[in-house]
PDB file of C-alpha atoms and ligand atoms in Angstrom:
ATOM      1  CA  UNK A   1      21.251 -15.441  13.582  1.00 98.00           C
ATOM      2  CA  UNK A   2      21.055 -13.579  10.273  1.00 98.00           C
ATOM      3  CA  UNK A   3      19.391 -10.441   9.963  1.00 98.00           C
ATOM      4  CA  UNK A   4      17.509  -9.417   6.898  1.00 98.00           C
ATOM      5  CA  UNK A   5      16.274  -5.776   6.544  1.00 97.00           C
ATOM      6  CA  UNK A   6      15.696  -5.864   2.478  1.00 96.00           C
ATOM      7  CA  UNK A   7      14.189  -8.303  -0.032  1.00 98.00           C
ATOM      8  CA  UNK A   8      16.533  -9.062  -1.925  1.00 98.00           C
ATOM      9  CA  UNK A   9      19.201  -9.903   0.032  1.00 98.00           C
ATOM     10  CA  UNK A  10      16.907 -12.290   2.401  1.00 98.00           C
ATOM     11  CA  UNK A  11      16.345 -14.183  -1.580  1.00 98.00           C
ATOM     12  CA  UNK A  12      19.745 -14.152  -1.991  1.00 98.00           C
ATOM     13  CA  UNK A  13      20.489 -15.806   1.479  1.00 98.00           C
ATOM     14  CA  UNK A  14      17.455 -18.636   0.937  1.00 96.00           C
ATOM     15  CA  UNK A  15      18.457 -19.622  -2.198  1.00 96.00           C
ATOM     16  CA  UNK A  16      21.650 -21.344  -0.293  1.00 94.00           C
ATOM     17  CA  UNK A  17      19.619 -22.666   1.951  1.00 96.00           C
ATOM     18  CA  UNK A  18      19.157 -26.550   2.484  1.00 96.00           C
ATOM     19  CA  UNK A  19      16.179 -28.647   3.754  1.00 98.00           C
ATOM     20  CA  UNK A  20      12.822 -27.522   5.006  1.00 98.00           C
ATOM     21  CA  UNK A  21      11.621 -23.789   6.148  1.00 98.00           C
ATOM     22  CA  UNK A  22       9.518 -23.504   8.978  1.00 99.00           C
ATOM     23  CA  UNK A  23       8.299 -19.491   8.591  1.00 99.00           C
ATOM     24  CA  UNK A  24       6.804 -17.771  11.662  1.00 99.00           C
ATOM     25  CA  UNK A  25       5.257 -14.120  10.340  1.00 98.00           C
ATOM     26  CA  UNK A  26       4.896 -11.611  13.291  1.00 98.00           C
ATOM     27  CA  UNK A  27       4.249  -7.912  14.129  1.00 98.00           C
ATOM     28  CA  UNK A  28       6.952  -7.854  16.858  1.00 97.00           C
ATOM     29  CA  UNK A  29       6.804  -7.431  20.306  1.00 96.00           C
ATOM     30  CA  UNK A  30       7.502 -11.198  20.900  1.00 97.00           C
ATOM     31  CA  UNK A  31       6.026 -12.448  23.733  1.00 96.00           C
ATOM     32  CA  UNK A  32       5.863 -16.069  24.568  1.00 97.00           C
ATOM     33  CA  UNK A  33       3.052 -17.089  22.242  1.00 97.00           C
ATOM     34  CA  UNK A  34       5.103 -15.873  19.566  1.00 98.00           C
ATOM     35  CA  UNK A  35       7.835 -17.751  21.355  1.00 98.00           C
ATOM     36  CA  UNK A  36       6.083 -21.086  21.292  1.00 98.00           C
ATOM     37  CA  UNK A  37       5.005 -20.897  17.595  1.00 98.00           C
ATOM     38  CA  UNK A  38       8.823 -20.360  16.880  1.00 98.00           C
ATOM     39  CA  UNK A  39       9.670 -23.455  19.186  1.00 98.00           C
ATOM     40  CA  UNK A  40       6.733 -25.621  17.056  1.00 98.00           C
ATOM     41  CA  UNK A  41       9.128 -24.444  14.250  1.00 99.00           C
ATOM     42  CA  UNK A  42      11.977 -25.090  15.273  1.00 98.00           C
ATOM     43  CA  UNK A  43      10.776 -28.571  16.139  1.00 98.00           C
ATOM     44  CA  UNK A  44       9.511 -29.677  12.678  1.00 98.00           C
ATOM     45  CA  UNK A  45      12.099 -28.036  10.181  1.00 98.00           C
ATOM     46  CA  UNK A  46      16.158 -27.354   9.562  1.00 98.00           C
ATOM     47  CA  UNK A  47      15.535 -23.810   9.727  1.00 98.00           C
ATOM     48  CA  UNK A  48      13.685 -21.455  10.753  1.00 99.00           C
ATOM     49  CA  UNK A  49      12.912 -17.496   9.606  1.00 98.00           C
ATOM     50  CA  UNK A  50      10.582 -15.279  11.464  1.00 99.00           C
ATOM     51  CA  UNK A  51       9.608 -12.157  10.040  1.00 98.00           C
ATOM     52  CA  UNK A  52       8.548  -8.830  11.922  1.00 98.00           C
ATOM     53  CA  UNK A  53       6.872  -6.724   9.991  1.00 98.00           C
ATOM     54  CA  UNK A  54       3.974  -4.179  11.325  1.00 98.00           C
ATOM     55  CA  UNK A  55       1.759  -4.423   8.342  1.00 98.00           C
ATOM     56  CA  UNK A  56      -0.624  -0.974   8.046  1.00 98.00           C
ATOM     57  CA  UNK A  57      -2.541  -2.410   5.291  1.00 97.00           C
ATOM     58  CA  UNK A  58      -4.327  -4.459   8.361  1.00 98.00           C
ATOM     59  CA  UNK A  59      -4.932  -1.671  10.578  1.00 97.00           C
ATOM     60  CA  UNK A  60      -8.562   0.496   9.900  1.00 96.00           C
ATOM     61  CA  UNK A  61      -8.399   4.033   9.861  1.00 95.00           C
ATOM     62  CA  UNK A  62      -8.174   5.625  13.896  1.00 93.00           C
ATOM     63  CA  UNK A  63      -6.594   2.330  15.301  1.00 93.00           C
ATOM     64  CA  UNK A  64      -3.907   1.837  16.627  1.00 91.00           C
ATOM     65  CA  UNK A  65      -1.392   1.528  14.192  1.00 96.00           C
ATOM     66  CA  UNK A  66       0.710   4.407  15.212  1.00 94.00           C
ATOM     67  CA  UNK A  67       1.256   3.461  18.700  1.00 93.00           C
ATOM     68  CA  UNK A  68       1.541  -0.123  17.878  1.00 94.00           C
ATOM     69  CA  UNK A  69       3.999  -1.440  20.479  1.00 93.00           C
ATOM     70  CA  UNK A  70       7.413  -1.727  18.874  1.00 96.00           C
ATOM     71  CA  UNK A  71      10.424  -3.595  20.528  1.00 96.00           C
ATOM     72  CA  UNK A  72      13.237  -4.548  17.928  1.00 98.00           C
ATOM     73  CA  UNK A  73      16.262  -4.968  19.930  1.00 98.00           C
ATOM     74  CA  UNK A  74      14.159  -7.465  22.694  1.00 98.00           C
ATOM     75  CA  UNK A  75      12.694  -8.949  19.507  1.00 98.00           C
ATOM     76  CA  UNK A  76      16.213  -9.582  18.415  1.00 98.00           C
ATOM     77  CA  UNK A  77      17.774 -11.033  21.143  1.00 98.00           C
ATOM     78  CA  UNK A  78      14.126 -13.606  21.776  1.00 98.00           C
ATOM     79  CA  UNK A  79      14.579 -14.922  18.474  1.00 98.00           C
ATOM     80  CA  UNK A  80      18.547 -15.425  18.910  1.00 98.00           C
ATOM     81  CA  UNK A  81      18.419 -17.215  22.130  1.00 98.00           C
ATOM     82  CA  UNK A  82      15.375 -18.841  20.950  1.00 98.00           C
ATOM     83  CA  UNK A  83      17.412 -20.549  17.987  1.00 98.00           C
ATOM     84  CA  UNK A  84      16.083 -18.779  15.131  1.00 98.00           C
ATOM     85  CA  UNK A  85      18.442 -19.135  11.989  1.00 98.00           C
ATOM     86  CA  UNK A  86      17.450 -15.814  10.305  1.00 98.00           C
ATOM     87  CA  UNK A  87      14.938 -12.307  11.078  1.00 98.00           C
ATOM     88  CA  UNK A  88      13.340 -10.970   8.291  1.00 98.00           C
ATOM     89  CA  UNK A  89      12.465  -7.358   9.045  1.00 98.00           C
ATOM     90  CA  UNK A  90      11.041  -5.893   5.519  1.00 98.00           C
ATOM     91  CA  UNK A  91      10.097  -2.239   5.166  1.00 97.00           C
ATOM     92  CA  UNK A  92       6.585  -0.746   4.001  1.00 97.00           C
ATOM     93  CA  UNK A  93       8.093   0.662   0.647  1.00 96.00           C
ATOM     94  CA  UNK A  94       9.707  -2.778  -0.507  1.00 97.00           C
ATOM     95  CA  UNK A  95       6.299  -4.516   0.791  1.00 98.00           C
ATOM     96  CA  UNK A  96       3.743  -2.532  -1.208  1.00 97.00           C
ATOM     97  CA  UNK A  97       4.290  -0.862  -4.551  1.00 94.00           C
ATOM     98  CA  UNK A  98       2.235   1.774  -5.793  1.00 91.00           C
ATOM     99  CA  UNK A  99       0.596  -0.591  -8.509  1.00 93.00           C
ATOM    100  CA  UNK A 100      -0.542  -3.806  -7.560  1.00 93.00           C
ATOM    101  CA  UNK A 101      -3.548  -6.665  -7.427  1.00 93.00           C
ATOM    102  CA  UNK A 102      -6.308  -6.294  -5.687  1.00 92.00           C
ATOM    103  CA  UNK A 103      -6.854  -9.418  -2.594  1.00 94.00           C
ATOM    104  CA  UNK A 104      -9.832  -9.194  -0.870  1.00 96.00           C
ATOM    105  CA  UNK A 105     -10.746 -11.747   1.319  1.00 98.00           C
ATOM    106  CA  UNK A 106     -13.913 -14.030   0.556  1.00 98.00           C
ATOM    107  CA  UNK A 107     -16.871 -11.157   2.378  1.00 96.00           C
ATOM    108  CA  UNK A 108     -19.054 -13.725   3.769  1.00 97.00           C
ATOM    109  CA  UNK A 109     -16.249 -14.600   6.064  1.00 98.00           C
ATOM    110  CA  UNK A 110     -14.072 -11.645   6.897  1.00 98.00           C
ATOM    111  CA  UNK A 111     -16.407  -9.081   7.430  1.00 97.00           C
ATOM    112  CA  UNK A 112     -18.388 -11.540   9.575  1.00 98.00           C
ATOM    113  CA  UNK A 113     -16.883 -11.091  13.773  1.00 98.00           C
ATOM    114  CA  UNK A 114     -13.413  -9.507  13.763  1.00 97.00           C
ATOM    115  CA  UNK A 115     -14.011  -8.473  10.400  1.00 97.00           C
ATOM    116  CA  UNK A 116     -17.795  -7.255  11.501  1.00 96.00           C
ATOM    117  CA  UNK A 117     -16.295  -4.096  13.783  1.00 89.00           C
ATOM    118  CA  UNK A 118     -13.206  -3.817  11.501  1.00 94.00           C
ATOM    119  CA  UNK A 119     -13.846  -4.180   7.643  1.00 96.00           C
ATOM    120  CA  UNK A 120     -11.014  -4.953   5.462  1.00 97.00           C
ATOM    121  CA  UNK A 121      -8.947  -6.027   8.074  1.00 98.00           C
ATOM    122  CA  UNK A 122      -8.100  -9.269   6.835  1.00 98.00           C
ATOM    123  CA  UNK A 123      -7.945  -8.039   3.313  1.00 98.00           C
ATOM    124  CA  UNK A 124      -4.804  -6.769   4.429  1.00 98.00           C
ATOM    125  CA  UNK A 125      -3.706  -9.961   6.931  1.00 98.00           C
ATOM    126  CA  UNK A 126      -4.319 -12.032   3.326  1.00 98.00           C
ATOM    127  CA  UNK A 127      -2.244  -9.375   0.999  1.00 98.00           C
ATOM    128  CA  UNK A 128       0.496  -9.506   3.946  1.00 98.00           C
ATOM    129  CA  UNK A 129       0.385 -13.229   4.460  1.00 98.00           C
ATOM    130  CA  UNK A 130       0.229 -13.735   0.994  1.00 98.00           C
ATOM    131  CA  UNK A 131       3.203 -11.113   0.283  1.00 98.00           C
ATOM    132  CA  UNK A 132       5.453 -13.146   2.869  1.00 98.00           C
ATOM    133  CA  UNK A 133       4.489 -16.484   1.964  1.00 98.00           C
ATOM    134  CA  UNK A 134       5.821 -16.125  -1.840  1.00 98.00           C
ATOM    135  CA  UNK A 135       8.858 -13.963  -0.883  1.00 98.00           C
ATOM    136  CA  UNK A 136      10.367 -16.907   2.257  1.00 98.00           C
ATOM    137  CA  UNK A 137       8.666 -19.954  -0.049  1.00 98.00           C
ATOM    138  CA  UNK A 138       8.529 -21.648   3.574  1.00 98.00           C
ATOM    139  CA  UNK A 139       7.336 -25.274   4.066  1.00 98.00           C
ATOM    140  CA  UNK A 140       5.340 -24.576   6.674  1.00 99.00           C
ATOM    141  CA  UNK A 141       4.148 -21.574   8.325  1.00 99.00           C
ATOM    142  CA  UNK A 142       3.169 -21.294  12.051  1.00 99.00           C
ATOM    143  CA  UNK A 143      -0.244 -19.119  13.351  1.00 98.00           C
ATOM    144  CA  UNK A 144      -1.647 -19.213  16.630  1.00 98.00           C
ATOM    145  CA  UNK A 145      -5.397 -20.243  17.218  1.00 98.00           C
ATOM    146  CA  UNK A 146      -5.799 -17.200  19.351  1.00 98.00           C
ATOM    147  CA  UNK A 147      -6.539 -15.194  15.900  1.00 98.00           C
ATOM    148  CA  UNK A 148      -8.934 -18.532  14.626  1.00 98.00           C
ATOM    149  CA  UNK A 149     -10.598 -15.893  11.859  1.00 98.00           C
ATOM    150  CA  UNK A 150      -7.615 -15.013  10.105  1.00 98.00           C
ATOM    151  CA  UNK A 151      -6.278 -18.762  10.476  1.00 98.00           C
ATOM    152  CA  UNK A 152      -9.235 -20.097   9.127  1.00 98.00           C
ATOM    153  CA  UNK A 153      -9.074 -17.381   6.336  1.00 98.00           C
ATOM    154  CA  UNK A 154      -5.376 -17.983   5.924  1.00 98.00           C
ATOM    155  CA  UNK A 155      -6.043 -21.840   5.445  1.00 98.00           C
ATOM    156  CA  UNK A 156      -8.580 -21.181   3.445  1.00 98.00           C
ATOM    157  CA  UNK A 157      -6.523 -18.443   0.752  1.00 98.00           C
ATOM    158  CA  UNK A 158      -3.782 -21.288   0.492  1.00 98.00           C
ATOM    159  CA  UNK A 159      -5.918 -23.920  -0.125  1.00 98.00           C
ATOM    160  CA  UNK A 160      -8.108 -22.065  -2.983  1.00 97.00           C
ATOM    161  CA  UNK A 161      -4.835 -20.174  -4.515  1.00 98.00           C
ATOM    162  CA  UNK A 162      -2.904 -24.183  -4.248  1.00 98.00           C
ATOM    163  CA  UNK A 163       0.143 -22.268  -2.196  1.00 98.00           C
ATOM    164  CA  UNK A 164       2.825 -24.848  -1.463  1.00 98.00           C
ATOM    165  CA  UNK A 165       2.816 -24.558   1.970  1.00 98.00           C
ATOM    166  CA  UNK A 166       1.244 -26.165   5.162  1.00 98.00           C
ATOM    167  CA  UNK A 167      -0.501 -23.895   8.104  1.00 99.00           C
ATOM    168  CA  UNK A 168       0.439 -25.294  11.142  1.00 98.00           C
ATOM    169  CA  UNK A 169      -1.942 -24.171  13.653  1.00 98.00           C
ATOM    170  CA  UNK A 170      -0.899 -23.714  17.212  1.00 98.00           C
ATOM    171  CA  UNK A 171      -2.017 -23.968  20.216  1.00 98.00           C
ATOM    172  CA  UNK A 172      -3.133 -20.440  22.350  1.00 98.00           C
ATOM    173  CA  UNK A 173      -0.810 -19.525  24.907  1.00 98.00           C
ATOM    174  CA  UNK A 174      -2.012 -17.654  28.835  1.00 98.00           C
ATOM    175  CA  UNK A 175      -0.646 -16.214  31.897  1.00 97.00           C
ATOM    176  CA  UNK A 176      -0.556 -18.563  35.090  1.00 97.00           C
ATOM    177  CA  UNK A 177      -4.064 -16.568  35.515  1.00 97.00           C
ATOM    178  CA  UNK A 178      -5.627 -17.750  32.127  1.00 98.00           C
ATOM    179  CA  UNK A 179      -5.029 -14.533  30.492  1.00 98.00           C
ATOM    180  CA  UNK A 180      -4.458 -15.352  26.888  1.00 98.00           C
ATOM    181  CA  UNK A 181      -1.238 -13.816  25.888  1.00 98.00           C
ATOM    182  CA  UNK A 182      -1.094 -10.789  23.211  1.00 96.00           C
ATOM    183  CA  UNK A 183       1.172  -7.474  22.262  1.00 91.00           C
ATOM    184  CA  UNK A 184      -1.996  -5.798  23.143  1.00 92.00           C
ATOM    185  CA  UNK A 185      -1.940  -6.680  26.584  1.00 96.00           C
ATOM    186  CA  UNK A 186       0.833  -4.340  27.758  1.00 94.00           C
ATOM    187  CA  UNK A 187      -1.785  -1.201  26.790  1.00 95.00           C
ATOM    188  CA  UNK A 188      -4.062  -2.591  30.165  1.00 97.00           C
ATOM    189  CA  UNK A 189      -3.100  -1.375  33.073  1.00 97.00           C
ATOM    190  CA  UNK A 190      -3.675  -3.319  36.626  1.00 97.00           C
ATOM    191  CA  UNK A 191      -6.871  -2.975  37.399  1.00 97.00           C
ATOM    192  CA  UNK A 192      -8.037  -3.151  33.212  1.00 97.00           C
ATOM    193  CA  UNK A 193      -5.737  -6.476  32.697  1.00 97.00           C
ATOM    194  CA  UNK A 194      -7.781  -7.871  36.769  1.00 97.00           C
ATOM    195  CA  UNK A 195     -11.036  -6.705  34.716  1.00 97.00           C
ATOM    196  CA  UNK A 196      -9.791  -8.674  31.270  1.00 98.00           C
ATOM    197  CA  UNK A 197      -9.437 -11.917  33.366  1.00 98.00           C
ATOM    198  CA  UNK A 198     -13.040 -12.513  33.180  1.00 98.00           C
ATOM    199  CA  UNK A 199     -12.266 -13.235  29.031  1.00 98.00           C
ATOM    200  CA  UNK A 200     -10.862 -16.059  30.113  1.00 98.00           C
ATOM    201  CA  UNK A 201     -13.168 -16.823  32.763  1.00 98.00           C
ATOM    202  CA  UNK A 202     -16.394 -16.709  30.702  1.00 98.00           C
ATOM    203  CA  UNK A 203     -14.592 -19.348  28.275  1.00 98.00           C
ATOM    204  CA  UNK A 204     -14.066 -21.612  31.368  1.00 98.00           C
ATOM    205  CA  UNK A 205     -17.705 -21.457  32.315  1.00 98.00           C
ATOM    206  CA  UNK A 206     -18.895 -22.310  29.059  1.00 98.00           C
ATOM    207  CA  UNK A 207     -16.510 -25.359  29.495  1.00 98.00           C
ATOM    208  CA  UNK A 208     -17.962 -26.208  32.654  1.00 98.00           C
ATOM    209  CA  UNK A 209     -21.415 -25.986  31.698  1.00 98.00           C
ATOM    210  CA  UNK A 210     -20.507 -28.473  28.428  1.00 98.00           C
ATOM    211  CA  UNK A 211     -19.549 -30.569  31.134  1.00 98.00           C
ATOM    212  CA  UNK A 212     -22.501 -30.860  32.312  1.00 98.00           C
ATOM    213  CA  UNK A 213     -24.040 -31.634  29.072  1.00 98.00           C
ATOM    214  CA  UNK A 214     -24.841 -27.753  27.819  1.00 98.00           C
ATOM    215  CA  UNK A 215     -24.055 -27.976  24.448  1.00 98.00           C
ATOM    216  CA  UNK A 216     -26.888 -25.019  23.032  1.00 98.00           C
ATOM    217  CA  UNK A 217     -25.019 -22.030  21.693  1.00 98.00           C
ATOM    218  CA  UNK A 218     -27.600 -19.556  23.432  1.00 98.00           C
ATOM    219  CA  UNK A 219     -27.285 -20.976  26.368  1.00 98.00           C
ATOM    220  CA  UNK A 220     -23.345 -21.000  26.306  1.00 98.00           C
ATOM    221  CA  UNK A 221     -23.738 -17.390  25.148  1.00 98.00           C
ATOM    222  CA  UNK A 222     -26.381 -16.287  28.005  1.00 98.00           C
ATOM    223  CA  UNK A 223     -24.308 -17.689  30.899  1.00 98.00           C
ATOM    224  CA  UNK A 224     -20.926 -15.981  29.054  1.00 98.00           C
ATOM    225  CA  UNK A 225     -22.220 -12.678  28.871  1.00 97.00           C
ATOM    226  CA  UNK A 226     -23.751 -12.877  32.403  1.00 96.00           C
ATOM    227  CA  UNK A 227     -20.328 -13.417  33.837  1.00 96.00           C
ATOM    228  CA  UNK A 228     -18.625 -10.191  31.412  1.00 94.00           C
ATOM    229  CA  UNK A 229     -21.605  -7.865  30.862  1.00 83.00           C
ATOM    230  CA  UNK A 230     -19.489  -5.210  33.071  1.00 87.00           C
ATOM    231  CA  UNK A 231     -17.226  -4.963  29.786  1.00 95.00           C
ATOM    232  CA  UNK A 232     -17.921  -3.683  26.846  1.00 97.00           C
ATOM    233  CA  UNK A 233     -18.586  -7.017  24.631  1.00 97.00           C
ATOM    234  CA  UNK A 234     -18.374  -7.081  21.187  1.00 97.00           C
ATOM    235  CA  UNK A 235     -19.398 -10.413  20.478  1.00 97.00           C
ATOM    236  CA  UNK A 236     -19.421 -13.762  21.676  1.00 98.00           C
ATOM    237  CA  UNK A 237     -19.875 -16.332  19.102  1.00 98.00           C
ATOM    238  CA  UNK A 238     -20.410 -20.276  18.421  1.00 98.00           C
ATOM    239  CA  UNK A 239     -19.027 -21.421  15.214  1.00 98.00           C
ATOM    240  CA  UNK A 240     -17.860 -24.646  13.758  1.00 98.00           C
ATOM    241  CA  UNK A 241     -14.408 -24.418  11.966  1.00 97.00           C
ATOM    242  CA  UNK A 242     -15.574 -23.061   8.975  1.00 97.00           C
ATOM    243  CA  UNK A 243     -16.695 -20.327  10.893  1.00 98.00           C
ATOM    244  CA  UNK A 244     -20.568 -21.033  10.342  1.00 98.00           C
ATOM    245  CA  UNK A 245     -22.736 -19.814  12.769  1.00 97.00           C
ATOM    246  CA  UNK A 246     -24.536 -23.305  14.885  1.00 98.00           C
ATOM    247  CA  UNK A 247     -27.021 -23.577  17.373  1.00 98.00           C
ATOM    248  CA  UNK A 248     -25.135 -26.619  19.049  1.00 98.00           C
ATOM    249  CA  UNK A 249     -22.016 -27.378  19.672  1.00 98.00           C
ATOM    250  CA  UNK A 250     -20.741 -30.337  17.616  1.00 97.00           C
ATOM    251  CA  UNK A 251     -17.472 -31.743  19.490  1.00 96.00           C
ATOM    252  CA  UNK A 252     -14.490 -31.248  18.255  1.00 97.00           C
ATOM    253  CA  UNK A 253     -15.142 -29.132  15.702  1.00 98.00           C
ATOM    254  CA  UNK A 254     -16.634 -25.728  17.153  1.00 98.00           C
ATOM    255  CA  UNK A 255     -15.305 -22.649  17.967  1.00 98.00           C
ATOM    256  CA  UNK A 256     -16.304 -20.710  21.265  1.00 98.00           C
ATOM    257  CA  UNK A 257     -15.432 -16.791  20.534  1.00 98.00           C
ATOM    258  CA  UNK A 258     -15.078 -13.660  22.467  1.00 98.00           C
ATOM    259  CA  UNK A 259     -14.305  -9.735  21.708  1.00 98.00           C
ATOM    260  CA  UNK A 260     -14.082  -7.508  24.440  1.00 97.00           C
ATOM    261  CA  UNK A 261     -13.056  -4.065  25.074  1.00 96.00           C
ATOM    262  CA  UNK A 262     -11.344  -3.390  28.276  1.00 97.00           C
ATOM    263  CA  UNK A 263     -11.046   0.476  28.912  1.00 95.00           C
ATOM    264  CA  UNK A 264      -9.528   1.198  25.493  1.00 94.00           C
ATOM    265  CA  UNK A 265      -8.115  -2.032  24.924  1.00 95.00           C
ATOM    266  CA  UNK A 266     -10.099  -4.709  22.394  1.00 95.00           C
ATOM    267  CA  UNK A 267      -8.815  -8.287  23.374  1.00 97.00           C
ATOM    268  CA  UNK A 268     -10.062 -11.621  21.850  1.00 98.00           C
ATOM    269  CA  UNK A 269     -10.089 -15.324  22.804  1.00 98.00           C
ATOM    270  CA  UNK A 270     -11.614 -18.045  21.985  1.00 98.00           C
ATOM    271  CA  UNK A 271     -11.579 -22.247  22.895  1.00 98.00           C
ATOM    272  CA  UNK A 272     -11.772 -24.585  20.195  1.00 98.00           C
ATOM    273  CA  UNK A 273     -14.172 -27.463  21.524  1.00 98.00           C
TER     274      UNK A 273
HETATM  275  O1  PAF B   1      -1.097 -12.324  13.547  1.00 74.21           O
HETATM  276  C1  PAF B   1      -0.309 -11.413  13.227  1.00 74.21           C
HETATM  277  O2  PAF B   1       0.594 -11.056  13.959  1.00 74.21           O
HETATM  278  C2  PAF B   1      -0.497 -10.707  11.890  1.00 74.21           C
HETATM  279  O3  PAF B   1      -1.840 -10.614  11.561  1.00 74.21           O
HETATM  280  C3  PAF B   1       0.287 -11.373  10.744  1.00 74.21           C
HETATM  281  C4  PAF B   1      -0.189 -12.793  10.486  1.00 74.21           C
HETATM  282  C5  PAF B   1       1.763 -11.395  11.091  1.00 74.21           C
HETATM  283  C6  PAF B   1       0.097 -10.584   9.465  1.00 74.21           C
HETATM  284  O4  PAF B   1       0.528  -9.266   9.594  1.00 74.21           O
END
């Protein structure tokens, strides 16, 4: 596996490159979600280049940014065994000049759930995603539906800015338990990560009550927050895919959402019904 710590020398490797790019853009601390949208990769294209780069522009002011977990070496060694052909790991300074374009991210959808608590967040994920996108010219690129805003927003920039690339959306990865997996999940400690099982849990309810033919988004949302209202919630939400708000769930294209803070610790997750 090649490792890539500047710009130009990661151009100057693609440009001999032959066949299609399957690009996987992460913070680090690879975990087996990460793993599985490198696997979907490695799957559906001759190579395959994963990026790790902790992007600040994404973090707001007093999170946690600083203490974000960081775990190179591991990542290394995942990404090797896991059959990745080259590791892009780009620095801050090379990323962001002092001069450049504005991106914001259309308002009436990023500043809307995640975007609600944490405003401008995905104006950085799009500048990022953006950044990456034109610098590894990938084929495809691989994001997990665990983060459904900023793949619907990412789906959305490339399809208004006419990127030449395809999202490949993939499928959210959990414990044995149901706990959806995230870097952010190594911050709980026993008793927070037995308390952030019930994430999970209130998704599985709602999916039992559709089962028996609940489909109204209050409803969903009462019996949901019933079953978590010993954390600190910040939303649950019923959207359809464009991330419109909807009284009723509409099969197979509807979103079920959840943000909740556990001790210190803000997890999401969601179910895509
Ligand atoms: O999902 C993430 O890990 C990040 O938001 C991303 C897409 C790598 C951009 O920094």
């Amino acid at each position: 596996m090649k490792i890539f710590d500047n710009i130009q020398d990661f151009i100057e490797y693609e440009k001999g490159l032959k066949g299609s790019i399957g690009f996987v853009p992460t913070m680090g601390a690879l975990h087996n979600g990460h793993l599985s949208l490198i696997q979907n990769s490695i799957n559906d294209n001759d190579i395959t280049i994963v990026s790790i780069f902790i992007n600040p522009t994404q973090f707001l002011e007093g999170e946690d940014l600083d203490k974000y977990p960081k775990r190179l070496e591991a990542d290394k060694k995942i990404c090797s065994l896991a059959g990745v052909d080259a590791l892009f790991i780009p620095n801050t300074d090379e990323i962001y000049s002092k001069i450049e374009p504005t991106i914001l991210a259309p308002s009436q959808k990023a500043y809307i759930l995640e975007g609600y608590k944490r405003p401008g967040h995905f104006d950085g994920v799009l500048r990022v995603v953006l950044k990456l996108l034109n610098i590894v010219s990938p084929t495809r690129a691989y994001f997990g539906k665990k983060d459904a805003q900023q793949l619907y927003l990412i789906k959305n920039m490339v399809s208004s800015l006419f990127l030449h690339v395809e999202i490949v959306a993939c499928e959210i990865v959990r414990e044995n338990d149901g706990l959806a997996l995230s870097s952010r999940n190594i911050y709980l400690n026993q008793d927070e990560r037995q308390r952030a099982l019930k994430i999970s849990k209130s998704l599985k309810i709602a999916s039992k009550a559709m089962m028996k033919n609940e489909f109204n988004s209050q409803n969903l949302k009462r019996l949901m927050k019933e079953s978590i209202d010993d954390l600190e919630i910040e939303y649950i939400e019923v959207v359809d895919r464009n991330f419109d708000k909807i009284d009723n769930i509409e099969l197979n294209n509807s979103i079920i959402l959840v943000a909740a803070k556990v001790g210190s610790t803000r997890l999401i997750d969601n179910i895509w019904v």
